[in-house]
Amino acid sequence: MTEERIRGLLQELAAQAPTRDLVGMAMRQATRARKRRQVAVGAVAATTVTASGLILAPRFDADPGGPAGSSVTASDQRTPEGISPECGNEKQPRPFVPEPSIPMVDMVPIPTPERLVETMDGEEPWAIVAGRIERVTKPALDRSRIDVRVTITDLIHESEPGTIDAGRVDLDFWQGPSYNSGGMVCSLEDWQYALPEGARLVAVVFQPKGRDLFEPHVAGLFFESKQGIKGGMIPLSDLGRAWQRIGSLDELVERFRGAVAAGG
Amino acid sequence: MNREFAEWAASRQQALLRTAYLVTGDPHRAQDLVQDALTKVALRWSRLRSGDPEAYARRIVVRDNVSWWRRWRREVLAGPVPESAARVDGDEVERRLVLASALRRLTPKQRAVLVLRFYEDLTEAETAAQLGVSVGTVKSQCHAALARLRSAAPELVDLVEGQQ
């Protein structure tokens, strides 16, 4: 195998490289990095000022809403009074699920929607759905859970016919930690505020054995935002940049649809 | 500054994507690596603009890939590696598949050495500088990579020799 032949083969393979304009993305990322540096410098000064007192982190950064003409997004009903301070932290924006539930998550990053679909092939029934939040409630018998009912607008995939029925799916979430006094750090009202009725989402859900309700995969819950999509349980920045390049929920739906078709 | 960087990046991103694709074999990882590399170049543009920003970006691509692989190798190794890549018919598509499969059997550093030496056409010294290793390491890694291709992917040798 001569070097020339290796060279020729590598050139053939290189021609299959993806074509993508990454310049704008890189420039935006660089701008954000510069700002973070500036914020870091500022934070040192702020810490000095407040060193003797309680640091009240600002709430979630208010999202200006979905694309023009779109309906509710998961954050545009927020007001300064919306979420308990303990539930939100702008430094680590968890825009939809109250933040205290997040640090408990342990996961291996799943770099792409296609890989996520591959990982779902197991014994548990699962599905991919697009829909809108119908209501957020608390089950009477389980004080640590939150139920989120989703009206399905597009059933993208179900592991077996009939996995999802009646055009809706009830998602089960851990409500988050509680105080020693017994109260929940993130109240039902916080959840309802974070997940307003009508908010659009795409979810990869599975049904644990012996359970009626479905749970979203920790890397499989996405909401619409003005900038594209946002991770519901894990920030896209933690999932990987392939997710950040997805421009809309519609594009995400097509990616999932393609992944399912390729696998099936 | 922005405009100058944008023009440079637009003209070089595809070349970087090709290199990244060759060293990773994964189009999504390739895009991540190049985006990262371009971001780092953008942050240092005032210092790099008069030098060789492409060499700097390429160095980030190959080194970050090796670092990433060390961190996530379990996940990578879990991916499917076909026992026999393809039938030996000799058309272009098949050659690509066989080569892609054969390259997956190399370590990221061996892959990077092959790509830098034979695709980027760098000298051994230049390759060593890109990877941050000695020239001796480049030689040994290159030798090992070629030997591994021959032993682990004999179908590739058949294909190549069939073309001669």
Coordinates of C-alpha atoms in Angstrom, one line a residue:
Chain A
M1 CA 0.0 0.0 0.0
T2 CA 1.9 3.0 -1.2
E3 CA 1.7 6.5 0.3
E4 CA 0.3 7.7 -3.0
R5 CA -2.5 5.3 -2.8
I6 CA -3.3 6.2 0.8
R7 CA -3.3 9.9 -0.2
G8 CA -5.7 9.2 -3.0
L9 CA -8.1 7.2 -0.7
L10 CA -8.0 9.9 1.9
Q11 CA -8.9 12.5 -0.7
E12 CA -11.8 10.4 -1.8
L13 CA -13.0 10.1 1.8
A14 CA -12.5 13.8 2.5
A15 CA -14.8 14.7 -0.3
Q16 CA -17.6 13.2 1.9
A17 CA -17.0 15.7 4.7
P18 CA -20.0 17.7 5.7
T19 CA -20.5 21.2 4.2
R20 CA -21.7 23.6 6.8
D21 CA -21.2 27.3 7.4
L22 CA -19.8 27.5 10.9
V23 CA -18.4 31.0 10.8
G24 CA -21.4 32.9 12.2
M25 CA -21.7 30.3 15.0
A26 CA -18.0 30.5 15.8
M27 CA -18.2 34.3 15.9
R28 CA -21.2 34.3 18.2
Q29 CA -19.5 31.8 20.4
A30 CA -16.4 34.0 20.6
T31 CA -18.5 37.0 21.5
R32 CA -20.2 35.1 24.3
A33 CA -16.8 33.9 25.6
R34 CA -15.6 37.5 25.6
K35 CA -18.7 38.5 27.6
R36 CA -18.3 35.7 30.0
R37 CA -14.8 36.9 30.7
Q38 CA -16.1 40.4 31.4
V39 CA -18.8 39.0 33.6
A40 CA -16.3 36.9 35.5
V41 CA -14.2 40.0 36.2
G42 CA -17.4 41.9 37.3
A43 CA -18.5 39.0 39.5
V44 CA -15.3 39.3 41.6
A45 CA -16.3 42.9 42.4
A46 CA -19.9 42.0 43.1
T47 CA -18.9 39.2 45.5
T48 CA -16.8 41.7 47.4
V49 CA -19.7 44.0 47.8
T50 CA -22.2 41.4 48.9
A51 CA -19.8 39.2 50.8
S52 CA -21.5 39.8 54.1
G53 CA -25.0 39.3 52.8
L54 CA -27.3 36.9 51.0
I55 CA -26.7 36.6 47.3
L56 CA -30.0 36.6 45.6
A57 CA -29.4 35.3 42.1
P58 CA -31.6 36.8 39.5
R59 CA -34.4 34.8 38.1
F60 CA -34.4 33.1 34.7
D61 CA -33.6 35.4 31.9
A62 CA -36.9 36.3 30.4
D63 CA -37.3 35.0 26.9
P64 CA -38.8 37.5 24.6
G65 CA -41.1 34.8 23.2
G66 CA -41.4 32.6 20.2
P67 CA -41.1 33.6 16.6
A68 CA -43.4 36.2 15.3
G69 CA -46.9 34.9 15.0
S70 CA -46.2 31.7 17.0
S71 CA -48.2 30.9 20.1
V72 CA -47.0 30.5 23.6
T73 CA -43.4 29.5 24.3
A74 CA -42.4 28.0 27.6
S75 CA -41.1 31.2 29.0
D76 CA -43.0 34.2 27.7
Q77 CA -45.5 34.2 30.5
R78 CA -42.9 34.9 33.0
T79 CA -43.1 38.0 35.2
P80 CA -40.7 39.2 37.8
E81 CA -43.0 37.6 40.4
G82 CA -43.1 34.3 38.5
I83 CA -40.7 31.7 40.1
S84 CA -39.4 31.4 43.6
P85 CA -35.9 32.8 43.8
E86 CA -34.6 29.4 44.9
C87 CA -36.0 27.8 41.7
G88 CA -34.3 30.0 39.2
N89 CA -30.8 31.1 38.6
E90 CA -29.8 33.2 35.7
K91 CA -26.2 32.0 35.9
Q92 CA -27.3 28.5 35.1
P93 CA -30.4 29.1 33.1
R94 CA -32.7 26.0 33.3
P95 CA -35.5 27.8 31.6
F96 CA -38.3 25.4 32.0
V97 CA -37.7 22.8 34.7
P98 CA -37.0 24.4 38.0
E99 CA -33.3 24.3 38.6
P100 CA -33.0 22.3 41.8
S101 CA -34.2 19.2 40.0
I102 CA -31.3 19.4 37.6
P103 CA -28.1 18.7 39.5
M104 CA -29.4 15.2 40.4
V105 CA -29.2 14.2 36.8
D106 CA -26.4 11.8 35.8
M107 CA -26.1 11.1 32.1
V108 CA -23.7 10.3 29.4
P109 CA -23.9 13.0 26.7
I110 CA -25.9 11.9 23.7
P111 CA -24.4 13.9 20.8
T112 CA -27.2 13.8 18.3
P113 CA -30.9 13.1 17.9
E114 CA -29.9 10.1 15.8
R115 CA -27.8 8.7 18.6
L116 CA -30.6 9.3 21.1
V117 CA -33.0 7.3 18.9
E118 CA -30.5 4.5 18.8
T119 CA -30.2 4.4 22.6
M120 CA -34.0 4.1 23.0
D121 CA -34.1 0.6 21.6
G122 CA -34.9 -1.3 24.8
E123 CA -37.6 -3.3 26.4
E124 CA -39.6 -0.4 27.7
P125 CA -42.2 1.1 25.5
W126 CA -41.2 4.5 24.1
A127 CA -42.3 7.2 21.8
I128 CA -41.4 10.5 20.3
V129 CA -44.1 13.1 20.4
A130 CA -44.5 16.8 19.5
G131 CA -47.3 18.6 21.3
R132 CA -48.4 21.4 23.6
I133 CA -48.6 21.6 27.4
E134 CA -52.2 21.0 28.4
R135 CA -51.9 21.2 32.2
V136 CA -49.5 20.8 35.1
T137 CA -50.8 19.1 38.2
K138 CA -49.7 17.3 41.3
P139 CA -50.8 13.8 41.9
A140 CA -52.8 13.5 45.1
L141 CA -50.9 10.5 46.5
D142 CA -47.3 11.3 45.7
R143 CA -46.0 14.6 47.1
S144 CA -42.7 14.4 45.3
R145 CA -44.0 14.2 41.7
I146 CA -45.4 16.6 39.1
D147 CA -47.6 15.4 36.2
V148 CA -47.5 17.3 32.9
R149 CA -50.2 16.5 30.4
V150 CA -49.3 17.0 26.8
T151 CA -51.7 17.2 23.9
I152 CA -50.0 15.5 21.0
T153 CA -50.0 17.3 17.7
D154 CA -47.6 15.0 16.0
L155 CA -46.9 11.4 17.0
I156 CA -43.5 11.0 15.4
H157 CA -42.8 7.4 16.6
E158 CA -44.0 4.8 19.0
S159 CA -42.1 1.6 19.7
E160 CA -45.3 -0.4 19.2
P161 CA -48.7 0.7 17.8
G162 CA -50.9 1.8 20.7
T163 CA -48.0 2.8 23.0
I164 CA -49.6 6.2 23.1
D165 CA -53.3 6.5 23.0
A166 CA -56.0 9.2 23.0
G167 CA -53.8 11.8 21.5
R168 CA -52.2 12.8 24.8
V169 CA -49.4 11.7 27.1
D170 CA -48.9 12.3 30.8
L171 CA -45.4 12.9 31.8
D172 CA -44.1 12.3 35.2
F173 CA -41.4 14.5 36.8
W174 CA -39.6 14.6 40.1
Q175 CA -40.7 17.8 41.7
G176 CA -37.3 18.5 43.1
P177 CA -35.9 18.7 46.6
S178 CA -37.7 19.7 49.7
Y179 CA -36.8 21.8 52.7
N180 CA -36.2 20.2 56.1
S181 CA -39.5 21.9 57.2
G182 CA -41.3 19.8 54.6
G183 CA -42.1 22.4 51.9
M184 CA -41.0 21.9 48.4
V185 CA -38.3 24.2 47.0
C186 CA -40.1 24.4 43.7
S187 CA -43.9 24.6 44.2
L188 CA -46.6 23.5 41.9
E189 CA -47.1 27.2 41.0
D190 CA -43.4 27.4 40.0
W191 CA -43.8 24.5 37.7
Q192 CA -47.0 25.9 36.2
Y193 CA -45.2 29.2 35.7
A194 CA -42.3 27.5 34.0
L195 CA -44.5 25.3 31.8
P196 CA -47.4 27.4 30.7
E197 CA -50.4 26.0 29.0
G198 CA -49.9 25.9 25.3
A199 CA -46.1 25.8 25.4
R200 CA -44.9 23.7 22.5
L201 CA -42.5 20.8 23.1
V202 CA -40.9 17.8 21.5
A203 CA -40.2 14.8 23.8
V204 CA -38.7 11.4 23.7
V205 CA -40.6 9.5 26.3
F206 CA -40.5 6.0 27.8
Q207 CA -42.8 4.1 30.1
P208 CA -40.9 2.4 33.0
K209 CA -42.0 -1.1 33.8
G210 CA -45.1 -1.2 36.0
R211 CA -45.9 2.4 35.5
D212 CA -48.8 4.1 33.8
L213 CA -47.2 7.4 33.3
F214 CA -44.4 8.2 30.9
E215 CA -41.1 9.9 31.7
P216 CA -39.1 12.1 29.3
H217 CA -35.6 10.9 28.5
V218 CA -33.3 13.2 30.4
A219 CA -31.7 14.2 27.1
G220 CA -35.0 14.1 25.2
L221 CA -37.1 17.1 26.2
F222 CA -37.1 20.3 24.2
F223 CA -39.1 23.5 24.1
E224 CA -39.4 26.2 21.5
S225 CA -37.6 29.4 22.0
K226 CA -37.0 32.5 19.9
Q227 CA -33.4 31.3 19.1
G228 CA -34.4 27.8 18.2
I229 CA -34.8 25.1 20.7
K230 CA -34.0 24.8 24.4
G231 CA -33.3 21.7 26.5
G232 CA -36.0 21.0 29.0
M233 CA -33.9 19.0 31.5
I234 CA -30.4 19.4 30.2
P235 CA -29.1 22.6 28.6
L236 CA -28.2 22.1 25.0
S237 CA -24.7 23.2 25.9
D238 CA -24.3 20.1 28.0
L239 CA -25.7 17.9 25.3
G240 CA -23.3 19.0 22.6
R241 CA -23.2 21.5 19.7
A242 CA -24.9 19.3 17.2
W243 CA -28.1 20.0 19.2
Q244 CA -27.4 23.7 19.3
R245 CA -27.3 23.8 15.6
I246 CA -30.9 22.7 15.3
G247 CA -32.8 25.8 14.4
S248 CA -36.3 25.0 15.4
L249 CA -38.6 22.3 16.8
D250 CA -39.8 21.6 13.3
E251 CA -36.2 20.8 12.3
L252 CA -35.8 18.7 15.4
V253 CA -38.9 16.7 14.5
E254 CA -37.5 16.1 11.0
R255 CA -34.2 14.9 12.5
F256 CA -36.1 12.5 14.7
R257 CA -38.3 11.3 11.9
G258 CA -35.2 10.7 9.7
A259 CA -33.5 8.8 12.5
V260 CA -36.5 6.6 13.1
A261 CA -36.8 5.9 9.4
A262 CA -33.1 5.0 9.1
G263 CA -33.4 2.7 12.1
G264 CA -36.5 1.0 11.1
Chain B
M1 CA -11.4 42.6 12.8
N2 CA -14.7 40.6 12.5
R3 CA -14.9 41.0 8.8
E4 CA -11.3 40.0 8.3
F5 CA -11.7 36.9 10.4
A6 CA -15.0 36.1 8.8
E7 CA -13.4 36.2 5.3
W8 CA -10.6 34.0 6.4
A9 CA -12.8 31.5 8.2
A10 CA -15.2 31.3 5.3
S11 CA -12.4 30.5 2.9
R12 CA -10.8 27.9 5.2
Q13 CA -13.7 26.2 7.0
Q14 CA -14.3 23.5 4.4
A15 CA -10.6 22.5 4.3
L16 CA -10.7 22.2 8.1
L17 CA -14.0 20.3 8.0
R18 CA -12.4 17.8 5.6
T19 CA -9.4 17.3 7.9
A20 CA -11.7 17.0 10.9
Y21 CA -13.9 14.5 9.2
L22 CA -10.9 12.4 8.3
V23 CA -9.5 12.4 11.8
T24 CA -12.9 11.7 13.4
G25 CA -14.9 9.8 10.8
D26 CA -17.9 11.5 12.3
P27 CA -19.5 14.4 10.6
H28 CA -21.1 15.8 13.7
R29 CA -17.9 15.6 15.7
A30 CA -16.1 17.2 12.8
Q31 CA -18.4 20.2 12.9
D32 CA -18.0 20.5 16.6
L33 CA -14.2 20.4 16.4
V34 CA -14.1 23.0 13.6
Q35 CA -16.5 25.3 15.3
D36 CA -14.4 25.1 18.4
A37 CA -11.3 25.8 16.5
L38 CA -12.7 28.7 14.6
T39 CA -14.0 30.2 17.9
K40 CA -10.5 29.9 19.4
V41 CA -9.0 31.5 16.3
A42 CA -11.5 34.3 16.5
L43 CA -10.6 35.0 20.2
R44 CA -6.9 35.3 19.2
W45 CA -7.3 36.8 15.8
S46 CA -5.3 39.9 16.5
R47 CA -2.3 37.7 17.3
L48 CA -2.8 35.1 14.7
R49 CA -3.8 37.1 11.7
S50 CA -0.2 37.9 10.7
G51 CA 0.9 34.3 11.3
D52 CA -0.6 31.0 10.2
P53 CA -4.1 30.8 11.6
E54 CA -5.0 27.7 9.6
A55 CA -2.1 25.8 11.2
Y56 CA -3.3 26.9 14.6
A57 CA -6.9 25.8 13.8
R58 CA -5.8 22.5 12.4
R59 CA -3.7 21.9 15.5
I60 CA -6.7 22.5 17.7
V61 CA -8.8 20.1 15.6
V62 CA -6.4 17.2 15.8
R63 CA -5.4 17.7 19.4
D64 CA -8.9 18.2 20.7
N65 CA -10.0 15.1 18.9
V66 CA -7.3 13.1 20.7
S67 CA -8.2 14.6 24.0
W68 CA -11.9 14.0 23.4
W69 CA -11.3 10.4 22.5
R70 CA -9.4 9.8 25.7
R71 CA -12.3 11.2 27.7
W72 CA -15.1 9.4 25.9
R73 CA -13.4 6.4 24.5
R74 CA -15.9 4.0 26.0
E75 CA -18.7 5.5 24.1
V76 CA -16.7 5.5 20.9
L77 CA -15.7 1.9 21.3
A78 CA -19.3 0.9 21.8
G79 CA -20.0 1.9 18.2
P80 CA -20.3 -0.8 15.6
V81 CA -17.2 -1.9 13.9
P82 CA -18.0 -4.3 11.1
E83 CA -16.0 -7.5 11.0
S84 CA -15.6 -7.2 7.3
A85 CA -16.2 -3.8 5.9
A86 CA -17.4 -4.6 2.4
R87 CA -17.1 -6.8 -0.6
V88 CA -14.0 -6.2 -2.6
D89 CA -15.4 -5.0 -5.8
G90 CA -13.2 -1.9 -6.2
D91 CA -15.6 0.9 -7.0
E92 CA -15.2 4.3 -5.5
V93 CA -18.0 4.1 -3.0
E94 CA -16.8 0.7 -1.8
R95 CA -13.2 1.9 -1.4
R96 CA -14.5 4.8 0.8
L97 CA -16.4 2.4 3.0
V98 CA -13.5 0.1 3.4
L99 CA -11.2 3.0 4.2
A100 CA -13.6 4.5 6.7
S101 CA -13.9 1.2 8.4
A102 CA -10.2 0.6 8.4
L103 CA -9.5 4.0 9.8
R104 CA -11.8 3.3 12.7
R105 CA -9.5 0.6 13.8
L106 CA -6.7 3.1 14.3
T107 CA -6.2 5.2 17.4
P108 CA -7.0 8.9 17.0
K109 CA -3.3 9.7 17.1
Q110 CA -2.5 7.2 14.4
R111 CA -5.3 8.5 12.3
A112 CA -4.1 12.1 12.8
V113 CA -0.6 11.1 11.7
L114 CA -1.9 9.5 8.5
V115 CA -4.1 12.4 7.7
L116 CA -1.5 15.1 8.4
R117 CA 1.3 13.2 6.6
F118 CA -0.6 11.9 3.6
Y119 CA -3.7 14.2 3.2
E120 CA -2.3 17.5 4.4
D121 CA 1.1 16.6 3.0
L122 CA 3.0 17.8 6.0
T123 CA 6.5 16.8 6.7
E124 CA 7.3 14.6 9.7
A125 CA 8.5 17.7 11.6
E126 CA 5.4 19.7 10.7
T127 CA 3.2 16.8 11.7
A128 CA 5.1 16.5 15.0
A129 CA 4.6 20.2 15.7
Q130 CA 0.9 19.9 14.9
L131 CA 0.4 17.0 17.3
G132 CA 2.8 18.3 20.0
V133 CA 4.9 15.1 19.8
S134 CA 8.4 14.2 18.7
V135 CA 9.4 13.4 15.1
G136 CA 10.3 9.9 16.4
T137 CA 6.7 9.5 17.6
V138 CA 5.4 10.5 14.3
K139 CA 7.5 7.9 12.5
S140 CA 6.6 5.1 14.9
Q141 CA 2.9 6.1 14.8
C142 CA 2.9 6.2 11.1
H143 CA 4.6 2.9 10.8
A144 CA 2.2 1.3 13.3
A145 CA -0.8 2.8 11.5
L146 CA 0.2 1.5 8.1
A147 CA 0.9 -1.9 9.6
R148 CA -2.4 -2.0 11.4
L149 CA -4.2 -1.1 8.2
R150 CA -2.5 -3.9 6.4
S151 CA -3.2 -6.5 9.1
A152 CA -6.6 -5.4 10.3
A153 CA -8.0 -4.4 6.9
P154 CA -6.5 -6.7 4.3
E155 CA -9.5 -5.9 2.1
L156 CA -8.1 -2.4 1.8
V157 CA -4.8 -3.7 0.5
D158 CA -6.7 -5.8 -2.0
L159 CA -8.6 -2.8 -3.2
V160 CA -5.6 -0.6 -3.5
E161 CA -3.5 -3.2 -5.3
G162 CA -6.5 -4.0 -7.5
Q163 CA -6.4 -0.4 -8.7
Q164 CA -2.7 -0.5 -9.6

